PDB file of C-alpha atoms in Angstrom:
ATOM      1  CA  MET A   1     -70.214 -66.101-245.762  1.00 29.00           C
ATOM      2  CA  LEU A   2     -69.563 -64.805-249.279  1.00 31.00           C
ATOM      3  CA  GLU A   3     -66.005 -63.684-249.985  1.00 33.00           C
ATOM      4  CA  SER A   4     -67.225 -60.199-250.930  1.00 36.00           C
ATOM      5  CA  ASN A   5     -68.717 -59.740-247.477  1.00 40.00           C
ATOM      6  CA  VAL A   6     -65.710 -60.803-245.413  1.00 40.00           C
ATOM      7  CA  VAL A   7     -65.076 -58.276-242.677  1.00 42.00           C
ATOM      8  CA  LYS A   8     -61.603 -56.809-242.838  1.00 43.00           C
ATOM      9  CA  ARG A   9     -59.678 -55.665-239.762  1.00 41.00           C
ATOM     10  CA  VAL A  10     -58.281 -52.272-240.600  1.00 43.00           C
ATOM     11  CA  SER A  11     -56.198 -49.528-239.121  1.00 39.00           C
ATOM     12  CA  VAL A  12     -57.807 -46.222-238.276  1.00 43.00           C
ATOM     13  CA  ILE A  13     -60.280 -45.303-241.022  1.00 48.00           C
ATOM     14  CA  ALA A  14     -61.858 -42.405-239.173  1.00 51.00           C
ATOM     15  CA  PRO A  15     -59.716 -39.236-239.107  1.00 55.00           C
ATOM     16  CA  SER A  16     -57.452 -38.966-236.087  1.00 61.00           C
ATOM     17  CA  ASP A  17     -59.657 -36.232-234.625  1.00 85.00           C
ATOM     18  CA  SER A  18     -62.871 -38.296-234.795  1.00 96.00           C
ATOM     19  CA  ARG A  19     -64.313 -38.245-231.291  1.00 97.00           C
ATOM     20  CA  LEU A  20     -67.385 -37.979-229.142  1.00 98.00           C
ATOM     21  CA  LEU A  21     -68.589 -34.469-228.493  1.00 97.00           C
ATOM     22  CA  SER A  22     -71.051 -35.680-225.883  1.00 98.00           C
ATOM     23  CA  VAL A  23     -72.820 -38.712-224.481  1.00 98.00           C
ATOM     24  CA  ASN A  24     -76.522 -37.969-224.066  1.00 98.00           C
ATOM     25  CA  VAL A  25     -79.178 -39.597-221.913  1.00 97.00           C
ATOM     26  CA  THR A  26     -82.801 -38.719-221.197  1.00 92.00           C
ATOM     27  CA  GLY A  27     -82.808 -35.403-219.408  1.00 87.00           C
ATOM     28  CA  HIS A  28     -86.564 -34.971-219.200  1.00 86.00           C
ATOM     29  CA  LEU A  29     -89.249 -37.617-219.523  1.00 85.00           C
ATOM     30  CA  HIS A  30     -92.177 -36.157-221.456  1.00 87.00           C
ATOM     31  CA  ASP A  31     -95.464 -37.433-220.088  1.00 87.00           C
ATOM     32  CA  GLY A  32     -98.913 -36.889-221.569  1.00 74.00           C
ATOM     33  CA  ALA A  33     -98.009 -34.664-224.531  1.00 81.00           C
ATOM     34  CA  ASN A  34    -100.238 -35.241-227.544  1.00 83.00           C
ATOM     35  CA  TRP A  35     -97.215 -36.340-229.621  1.00 84.00           C
ATOM     36  CA  THR A  36     -95.905 -39.011-227.235  1.00 78.00           C
ATOM     37  CA  GLY A  37     -97.822 -41.785-228.966  1.00 72.00           C
ATOM     38  CA  SER A  38     -99.952 -44.614-227.649  1.00 70.00           C
ATOM     39  CA  LEU A  39     -97.825 -45.079-224.520  1.00 71.00           C
ATOM     40  CA  GLY A  40     -98.239 -41.437-223.549  1.00 80.00           C
ATOM     41  CA  ARG A  41     -94.581 -41.017-222.566  1.00 83.00           C
ATOM     42  CA  SER A  42     -91.309 -40.383-224.384  1.00 88.00           C
ATOM     43  CA  GLY A  43     -87.632 -40.375-223.466  1.00 87.00           C
ATOM     44  CA  ILE A  44     -86.508 -38.705-226.724  1.00 91.00           C
ATOM     45  CA  ASP A  45     -85.307 -35.583-224.893  1.00 92.00           C
ATOM     46  CA  LYS A  46     -81.581 -36.448-224.532  1.00 96.00           C
ATOM     47  CA  ARG A  47     -79.066 -34.147-222.859  1.00 96.00           C
ATOM     48  CA  PRO A  48     -75.279 -34.359-222.368  1.00 97.00           C
ATOM     49  CA  PHE A  49     -74.125 -36.283-219.303  1.00 96.00           C
ATOM     50  CA  PRO A  50     -71.013 -34.938-217.532  1.00 93.00           C
ATOM     51  CA  GLY A  51     -69.064 -38.135-217.057  1.00 92.00           C
ATOM     52  CA  PRO A  52     -68.424 -41.683-218.284  1.00 97.00           C
ATOM     53  CA  VAL A  53     -71.516 -43.695-219.246  1.00 98.00           C
ATOM     54  CA  LEU A  54     -71.699 -47.475-219.303  1.00 98.00           C
ATOM     55  CA  LEU A  55     -72.931 -49.169-222.464  1.00 98.00           C
ATOM     56  CA  ALA A  56     -74.116 -52.611-221.375  1.00 97.00           C
ATOM     57  CA  ASP A  57     -77.029 -55.012-221.480  1.00 96.00           C
ATOM     58  CA  HIS A  58     -78.221 -53.555-224.826  1.00 96.00           C
ATOM     59  CA  SER A  59     -78.716 -50.129-223.255  1.00 96.00           C
ATOM     60  CA  VAL A  60     -77.167 -46.821-222.281  1.00 97.00           C
ATOM     61  CA  GLU A  61     -76.769 -46.254-218.558  1.00 96.00           C
ATOM     62  CA  GLY A  62     -79.160 -43.572-217.285  1.00 95.00           C
ATOM     63  CA  ASP A  63     -81.187 -43.433-220.487  1.00 94.00           C
ATOM     64  CA  SER A  64     -84.936 -44.065-220.812  1.00 88.00           C
ATOM     65  CA  VAL A  65     -86.429 -46.015-223.711  1.00 84.00           C
ATOM     66  CA  ILE A  66     -90.224 -46.115-223.400  1.00 74.00           C
ATOM     67  CA  ASN A  67     -91.424 -47.730-226.626  1.00 69.00           C
ATOM     68  CA  ARG A  68     -89.330 -50.895-226.840  1.00 69.00           C
ATOM     69  CA  VAL A  69     -91.284 -52.178-229.821  1.00 67.00           C
ATOM     70  CA  HIS A  70     -89.652 -49.589-232.089  1.00 68.00           C
ATOM     71  CA  HIS A  71     -86.625 -48.481-230.062  1.00 72.00           C
ATOM     72  CA  GLY A  72     -83.901 -50.055-227.977  1.00 82.00           C
ATOM     73  CA  GLY A  73     -82.939 -53.704-227.849  1.00 92.00           C
ATOM     74  CA  GLU A  74     -79.829 -55.415-229.159  1.00 96.00           C
ATOM     75  CA  TRP A  75     -79.850 -53.891-232.645  1.00 97.00           C
ATOM     76  CA  GLN A  76     -80.858 -50.371-231.625  1.00 96.00           C
ATOM     77  CA  ALA A  77     -79.081 -50.152-228.276  1.00 97.00           C
ATOM     78  CA  VAL A  78     -77.321 -46.860-229.027  1.00 97.00           C
ATOM     79  CA  TYR A  79     -78.138 -44.044-231.455  1.00 97.00           C
ATOM     80  CA  GLY A  80     -75.383 -41.910-232.950  1.00 98.00           C
ATOM     81  CA  TYR A  81     -75.659 -38.620-234.844  1.00 98.00           C
ATOM     82  CA  ALA A  82     -72.909 -36.488-236.381  1.00 98.00           C
ATOM     83  CA  ARG A  83     -72.474 -32.882-235.296  1.00 98.00           C
ATOM     84  CA  GLU A  84     -71.732 -32.024-238.922  1.00 97.00           C
ATOM     85  CA  ASP A  85     -75.248 -33.145-239.883  1.00 97.00           C
ATOM     86  CA  ALA A  86     -76.727 -31.201-236.972  1.00 97.00           C
ATOM     87  CA  LEU A  87     -74.931 -28.067-238.237  1.00 98.00           C
ATOM     88  CA  TRP A  88     -76.420 -28.679-241.686  1.00 97.00           C
ATOM     89  CA  TRP A  89     -79.866 -28.733-240.079  1.00 97.00           C
ATOM     90  CA  GLU A  90     -79.109 -25.529-238.182  1.00 97.00           C
ATOM     91  CA  GLN A  91     -78.433 -23.755-241.468  1.00 96.00           C
ATOM     92  CA  GLU A  92     -81.412 -25.380-243.179  1.00 95.00           C
ATOM     93  CA  LEU A  93     -83.910 -24.494-240.441  1.00 94.00           C
ATOM     94  CA  GLY A  94     -82.299 -21.366-239.002  1.00 94.00           C
ATOM     95  CA  ILE A  95     -82.378 -22.678-235.441  1.00 94.00           C
ATOM     96  CA  ARG A  96     -79.881 -23.744-232.789  1.00 96.00           C
ATOM     97  CA  ILE A  97     -79.644 -27.489-232.285  1.00 97.00           C
ATOM     98  CA  ASP A  98     -77.992 -28.707-229.097  1.00 97.00           C
ATOM     99  CA  ASN A  99     -76.300 -32.083-228.740  1.00 98.00           C
ATOM    100  CA  GLY A 100     -78.926 -34.732-228.041  1.00 97.00           C
ATOM    101  CA  ARG A 101     -81.716 -32.887-229.821  1.00 96.00           C
ATOM    102  CA  PHE A 102     -82.130 -35.675-232.381  1.00 97.00           C
ATOM    103  CA  GLY A 103     -82.585 -38.111-229.534  1.00 95.00           C
ATOM    104  CA  GLU A 104     -79.053 -39.393-230.075  1.00 97.00           C
ATOM    105  CA  ASN A 105     -77.003 -40.981-227.329  1.00 98.00           C
ATOM    106  CA  LEU A 106     -73.698 -40.212-229.030  1.00 98.00           C
ATOM    107  CA  THR A 107     -72.937 -36.914-230.739  1.00 98.00           C
ATOM    108  CA  THR A 108     -69.847 -37.372-232.889  1.00 98.00           C
ATOM    109  CA  VAL A 109     -67.490 -35.064-234.759  1.00 97.00           C
ATOM    110  CA  GLY A 110     -65.061 -35.907-237.542  1.00 97.00           C
ATOM    111  CA  LEU A 111     -66.842 -39.144-238.486  1.00 97.00           C
ATOM    112  CA  ASP A 112     -69.031 -39.435-241.598  1.00 96.00           C
ATOM    113  CA  ILE A 113     -71.922 -41.412-240.123  1.00 97.00           C
ATOM    114  CA  THR A 114     -74.096 -40.956-243.203  1.00 96.00           C
ATOM    115  CA  ASN A 115     -71.611 -42.907-245.310  1.00 97.00           C
ATOM    116  CA  ALA A 116     -70.628 -45.436-242.650  1.00 98.00           C
ATOM    117  CA  LEU A 117     -71.043 -49.037-243.793  1.00 98.00           C
ATOM    118  CA  ILE A 118     -73.639 -51.295-242.225  1.00 98.00           C
ATOM    119  CA  GLY A 119     -71.672 -53.801-240.153  1.00 98.00           C
ATOM    120  CA  GLU A 120     -68.575 -51.707-239.518  1.00 98.00           C
ATOM    121  CA  ARG A 121     -67.314 -51.561-235.941  1.00 98.00           C
ATOM    122  CA  TRP A 122     -66.150 -48.624-233.858  1.00 98.00           C
ATOM    123  CA  ARG A 123     -63.981 -48.567-230.777  1.00 98.00           C
ATOM    124  CA  ILE A 124     -64.950 -45.791-228.366  1.00 98.00           C
ATOM    125  CA  GLY A 125     -63.554 -45.663-224.848  1.00 98.00           C
ATOM    126  CA  SER A 126     -63.622 -49.263-223.601  1.00 98.00           C
ATOM    127  CA  ALA A 127     -66.660 -50.206-225.723  1.00 98.00           C
ATOM    128  CA  THR A 128     -66.978 -51.663-229.214  1.00 98.00           C
ATOM    129  CA  LEU A 129     -70.056 -50.776-231.260  1.00 98.00           C
ATOM    130  CA  GLN A 130     -71.374 -52.028-234.590  1.00 98.00           C
ATOM    131  CA  VAL A 131     -73.337 -50.000-237.141  1.00 98.00           C
ATOM    132  CA  THR A 132     -76.686 -51.730-237.711  1.00 98.00           C
ATOM    133  CA  VAL A 133     -79.540 -49.716-239.267  1.00 97.00           C
ATOM    134  CA  PRO A 134     -80.421 -46.064-239.887  1.00 98.00           C
ATOM    135  CA  ARG A 135     -82.988 -44.248-237.800  1.00 96.00           C
ATOM    136  CA  ILE A 136     -86.397 -43.889-239.462  1.00 94.00           C
ATOM    137  CA  PRO A 137     -88.274 -40.724-238.390  1.00 92.00           C
ATOM    138  CA  CYS A 138     -91.590 -40.996-236.549  1.00 88.00           C
ATOM    139  CA  ARG A 139     -94.387 -38.720-235.314  1.00 89.00           C
ATOM    140  CA  VAL A 140     -92.837 -38.599-231.829  1.00 90.00           C
ATOM    141  CA  PHE A 141     -89.697 -37.056-233.329  1.00 91.00           C
ATOM    142  CA  ALA A 142     -91.766 -34.513-235.271  1.00 93.00           C
ATOM    143  CA  GLY A 143     -93.878 -33.713-232.207  1.00 92.00           C
ATOM    144  CA  PHE A 144     -90.843 -33.223-229.980  1.00 92.00           C
ATOM    145  CA  TRP A 145     -89.475 -30.696-232.466  1.00 94.00           C
ATOM    146  CA  GLU A 146     -92.923 -29.144-232.946  1.00 92.00           C
ATOM    147  CA  ARG A 147     -92.519 -29.408-236.724  1.00 93.00           C
ATOM    148  CA  PRO A 148     -95.305 -31.362-238.499  1.00 92.00           C
ATOM    149  CA  ASP A 149     -93.245 -31.464-241.714  1.00 94.00           C
ATOM    150  CA  LEU A 150     -90.140 -32.885-240.058  1.00 94.00           C
ATOM    151  CA  ILE A 151     -90.672 -36.497-241.147  1.00 95.00           C
ATOM    152  CA  LYS A 152     -90.805 -35.451-244.810  1.00 96.00           C
ATOM    153  CA  ALA A 153     -87.841 -33.084-244.448  1.00 96.00           C
ATOM    154  CA  PHE A 154     -85.776 -35.669-242.556  1.00 96.00           C
ATOM    155  CA  THR A 155     -86.515 -38.289-245.215  1.00 96.00           C
ATOM    156  CA  LEU A 156     -85.527 -35.976-248.068  1.00 96.00           C
ATOM    157  CA  ALA A 157     -82.312 -34.886-246.315  1.00 96.00           C
ATOM    158  CA  ARG A 158     -81.016 -38.457-245.936  1.00 96.00           C
ATOM    159  CA  ARG A 159     -78.941 -37.649-242.873  1.00 97.00           C
ATOM    160  CA  PRO A 160     -80.527 -40.218-240.537  1.00 97.00           C
ATOM    161  CA  GLY A 161     -77.756 -41.084-238.111  1.00 98.00           C
ATOM    162  CA  THR A 162     -77.320 -44.711-237.165  1.00 98.00           C
ATOM    163  CA  TYR A 163     -78.303 -47.221-234.542  1.00 97.00           C
ATOM    164  CA  LEU A 164     -75.516 -49.262-233.020  1.00 98.00           C
ATOM    165  CA  ARG A 165     -75.214 -52.675-231.425  1.00 98.00           C
ATOM    166  CA  ILE A 166     -73.019 -53.086-228.350  1.00 98.00           C
ATOM    167  CA  VAL A 167     -70.407 -55.720-229.233  1.00 98.00           C
ATOM    168  CA  ASP A 168     -68.120 -55.189-226.227  1.00 98.00           C
ATOM    169  CA  GLU A 169     -69.597 -53.536-223.156  1.00 98.00           C
ATOM    170  CA  GLY A 170     -67.693 -50.604-221.703  1.00 98.00           C
ATOM    171  CA  HIS A 171     -67.655 -46.950-220.708  1.00 98.00           C
ATOM    172  CA  VAL A 172     -67.706 -43.989-223.097  1.00 98.00           C
ATOM    173  CA  ALA A 173     -67.324 -40.292-222.377  1.00 98.00           C
ATOM    174  CA  ALA A 174     -67.101 -36.937-224.141  1.00 98.00           C
ATOM    175  CA  ASN A 175     -63.789 -36.452-226.007  1.00 97.00           C
ATOM    176  CA  ASP A 176     -63.189 -40.200-226.370  1.00 98.00           C
ATOM    177  CA  ARG A 177     -61.527 -40.978-229.682  1.00 97.00           C
ATOM    178  CA  ILE A 178     -63.528 -42.970-232.261  1.00 98.00           C
ATOM    179  CA  THR A 179     -61.604 -45.633-234.168  1.00 97.00           C
ATOM    180  CA  VAL A 180     -63.148 -47.673-236.980  1.00 97.00           C
ATOM    181  CA  ILE A 181     -61.594 -51.093-236.356  1.00 97.00           C
ATOM    182  CA  GLU A 182     -63.515 -53.273-238.828  1.00 97.00           C
ATOM    183  CA  ARG A 183     -65.254 -52.554-242.091  1.00 96.00           C
ATOM    184  CA  PRO A 184     -67.034 -54.932-244.510  1.00 96.00           C
ATOM    185  CA  ALA A 185     -65.516 -55.311-247.962  1.00 93.00           C
ATOM    186  CA  LYS A 186     -68.992 -54.895-249.455  1.00 94.00           C
ATOM    187  CA  ALA A 187     -72.007 -53.371-247.724  1.00 98.00           C
ATOM    188  CA  ALA A 188     -74.609 -50.649-248.077  1.00 98.00           C
ATOM    189  CA  THR A 189     -73.985 -47.352-246.367  1.00 98.00           C
ATOM    190  CA  VAL A 190     -76.306 -45.928-243.734  1.00 98.00           C
ATOM    191  CA  ALA A 191     -77.619 -43.450-246.327  1.00 97.00           C
ATOM    192  CA  GLN A 192     -78.225 -46.160-248.935  1.00 98.00           C
ATOM    193  CA  ALA A 193     -80.092 -48.342-246.440  1.00 98.00           C
ATOM    194  CA  PHE A 194     -82.202 -45.367-245.384  1.00 98.00           C
ATOM    195  CA  ALA A 195     -83.019 -44.541-249.007  1.00 97.00           C
ATOM    196  CA  CYS A 196     -84.142 -48.129-249.668  1.00 97.00           C
ATOM    197  CA  LYS A 197     -86.328 -48.175-246.585  1.00 96.00           C
ATOM    198  CA  THR A 198     -87.997 -44.880-247.503  1.00 96.00           C
ATOM    199  CA  GLY A 199     -88.835 -45.740-251.106  1.00 95.00           C
ATOM    200  CA  ASP A 200     -85.705 -45.413-253.272  1.00 96.00           C
ATOM    201  CA  ARG A 201     -84.748 -48.943-254.336  1.00 95.00           C
ATOM    202  CA  GLU A 202     -81.603 -48.052-256.322  1.00 96.00           C
ATOM    203  CA  HIS A 203     -79.282 -49.839-253.883  1.00 97.00           C
ATOM    204  CA  LEU A 204     -81.638 -52.651-252.909  1.00 97.00           C
ATOM    205  CA  ASP A 205     -79.456 -55.447-254.323  1.00 97.00           C
ATOM    206  CA  LEU A 206     -76.483 -54.159-252.330  1.00 98.00           C
ATOM    207  CA  LEU A 207     -78.602 -53.959-249.202  1.00 98.00           C
ATOM    208  CA  LYS A 208     -79.717 -57.573-249.639  1.00 97.00           C
ATOM    209  CA  CYS A 209     -76.046 -58.622-249.648  1.00 96.00           C
ATOM    210  CA  THR A 210     -75.243 -56.598-246.551  1.00 97.00           C
ATOM    211  CA  ASN A 211     -74.459 -58.380-243.289  1.00 94.00           C
ATOM    212  CA  GLY A 212     -75.143 -56.756-239.941  1.00 93.00           C
ATOM    213  CA  LEU A 213     -78.743 -55.686-240.515  1.00 96.00           C
ATOM    214  CA  SER A 214     -81.232 -56.292-237.726  1.00 95.00           C
ATOM    215  CA  PRO A 215     -83.669 -59.241-237.950  1.00 95.00           C
ATOM    216  CA  GLU A 216     -86.524 -56.768-238.481  1.00 95.00           C
ATOM    217  CA  TRP A 217     -84.796 -55.319-241.525  1.00 96.00           C
ATOM    218  CA  ARG A 218     -84.109 -58.815-242.835  1.00 97.00           C
ATOM    219  CA  GLU A 219     -87.798 -59.649-242.500  1.00 96.00           C
ATOM    220  CA  TRP A 220     -88.668 -56.435-244.333  1.00 96.00           C
ATOM    221  CA  LEU A 221     -86.329 -57.340-247.205  1.00 97.00           C
ATOM    222  CA  VAL A 222     -88.004 -60.731-247.493  1.00 95.00           C
ATOM    223  CA  SER A 223     -91.463 -59.146-247.432  1.00 96.00           C
ATOM    224  CA  ILE A 224     -90.791 -56.739-250.308  1.00 93.00           C
ATOM    225  CA  ALA A 225     -89.293 -59.541-252.392  1.00 85.00           C
ATOM    226  CA  SER A 226     -92.398 -61.724-252.111  1.00 74.00           C
TER     227      SER A 226
END
């Protein structure tokens, strides 16, 4: 491992009031809608769960992941989105956005997810999670929101939220404190990785040096270099 990429154990980086607002799981399984894709079903409709939820076996207890080609698995086991970014969208679109509306499992407050570093680790409840890759918008997301222009708007906004890998299995619940316990000395942020993936190559060299990316992203980096 290069010296510049050594992971440092740190004290609390996130503000002391960084916490989960809610833990969200599939509240309604959409079946047969014209936007649900080739599988004809979608579990994107997440809603707050009133109690502790187990994060284990690369999944969120009680949640439904239908398309496991593009969602779920070790590197996309959990999806987190900041309430601050949701409030930005409320003002931008003039609508109310409830927790879970982005399809996120964890709605956070007080934590800047957009500028989190790929590879950093969070302690929440009895679980440890690692930031892996940003969420890339798809037609299912746009269809669920009933906004055909959402993919373009989401890409331009660069507030993608992040997928997380489960490092230590455990339970999480609303109001649990979020502590950033490890952070790479050098890594791309979630926003920088998202920008590279969606066409802006300004931070591509930094992304190539970033540890903690999923194998799929590593393959993509190799493909654009060839």
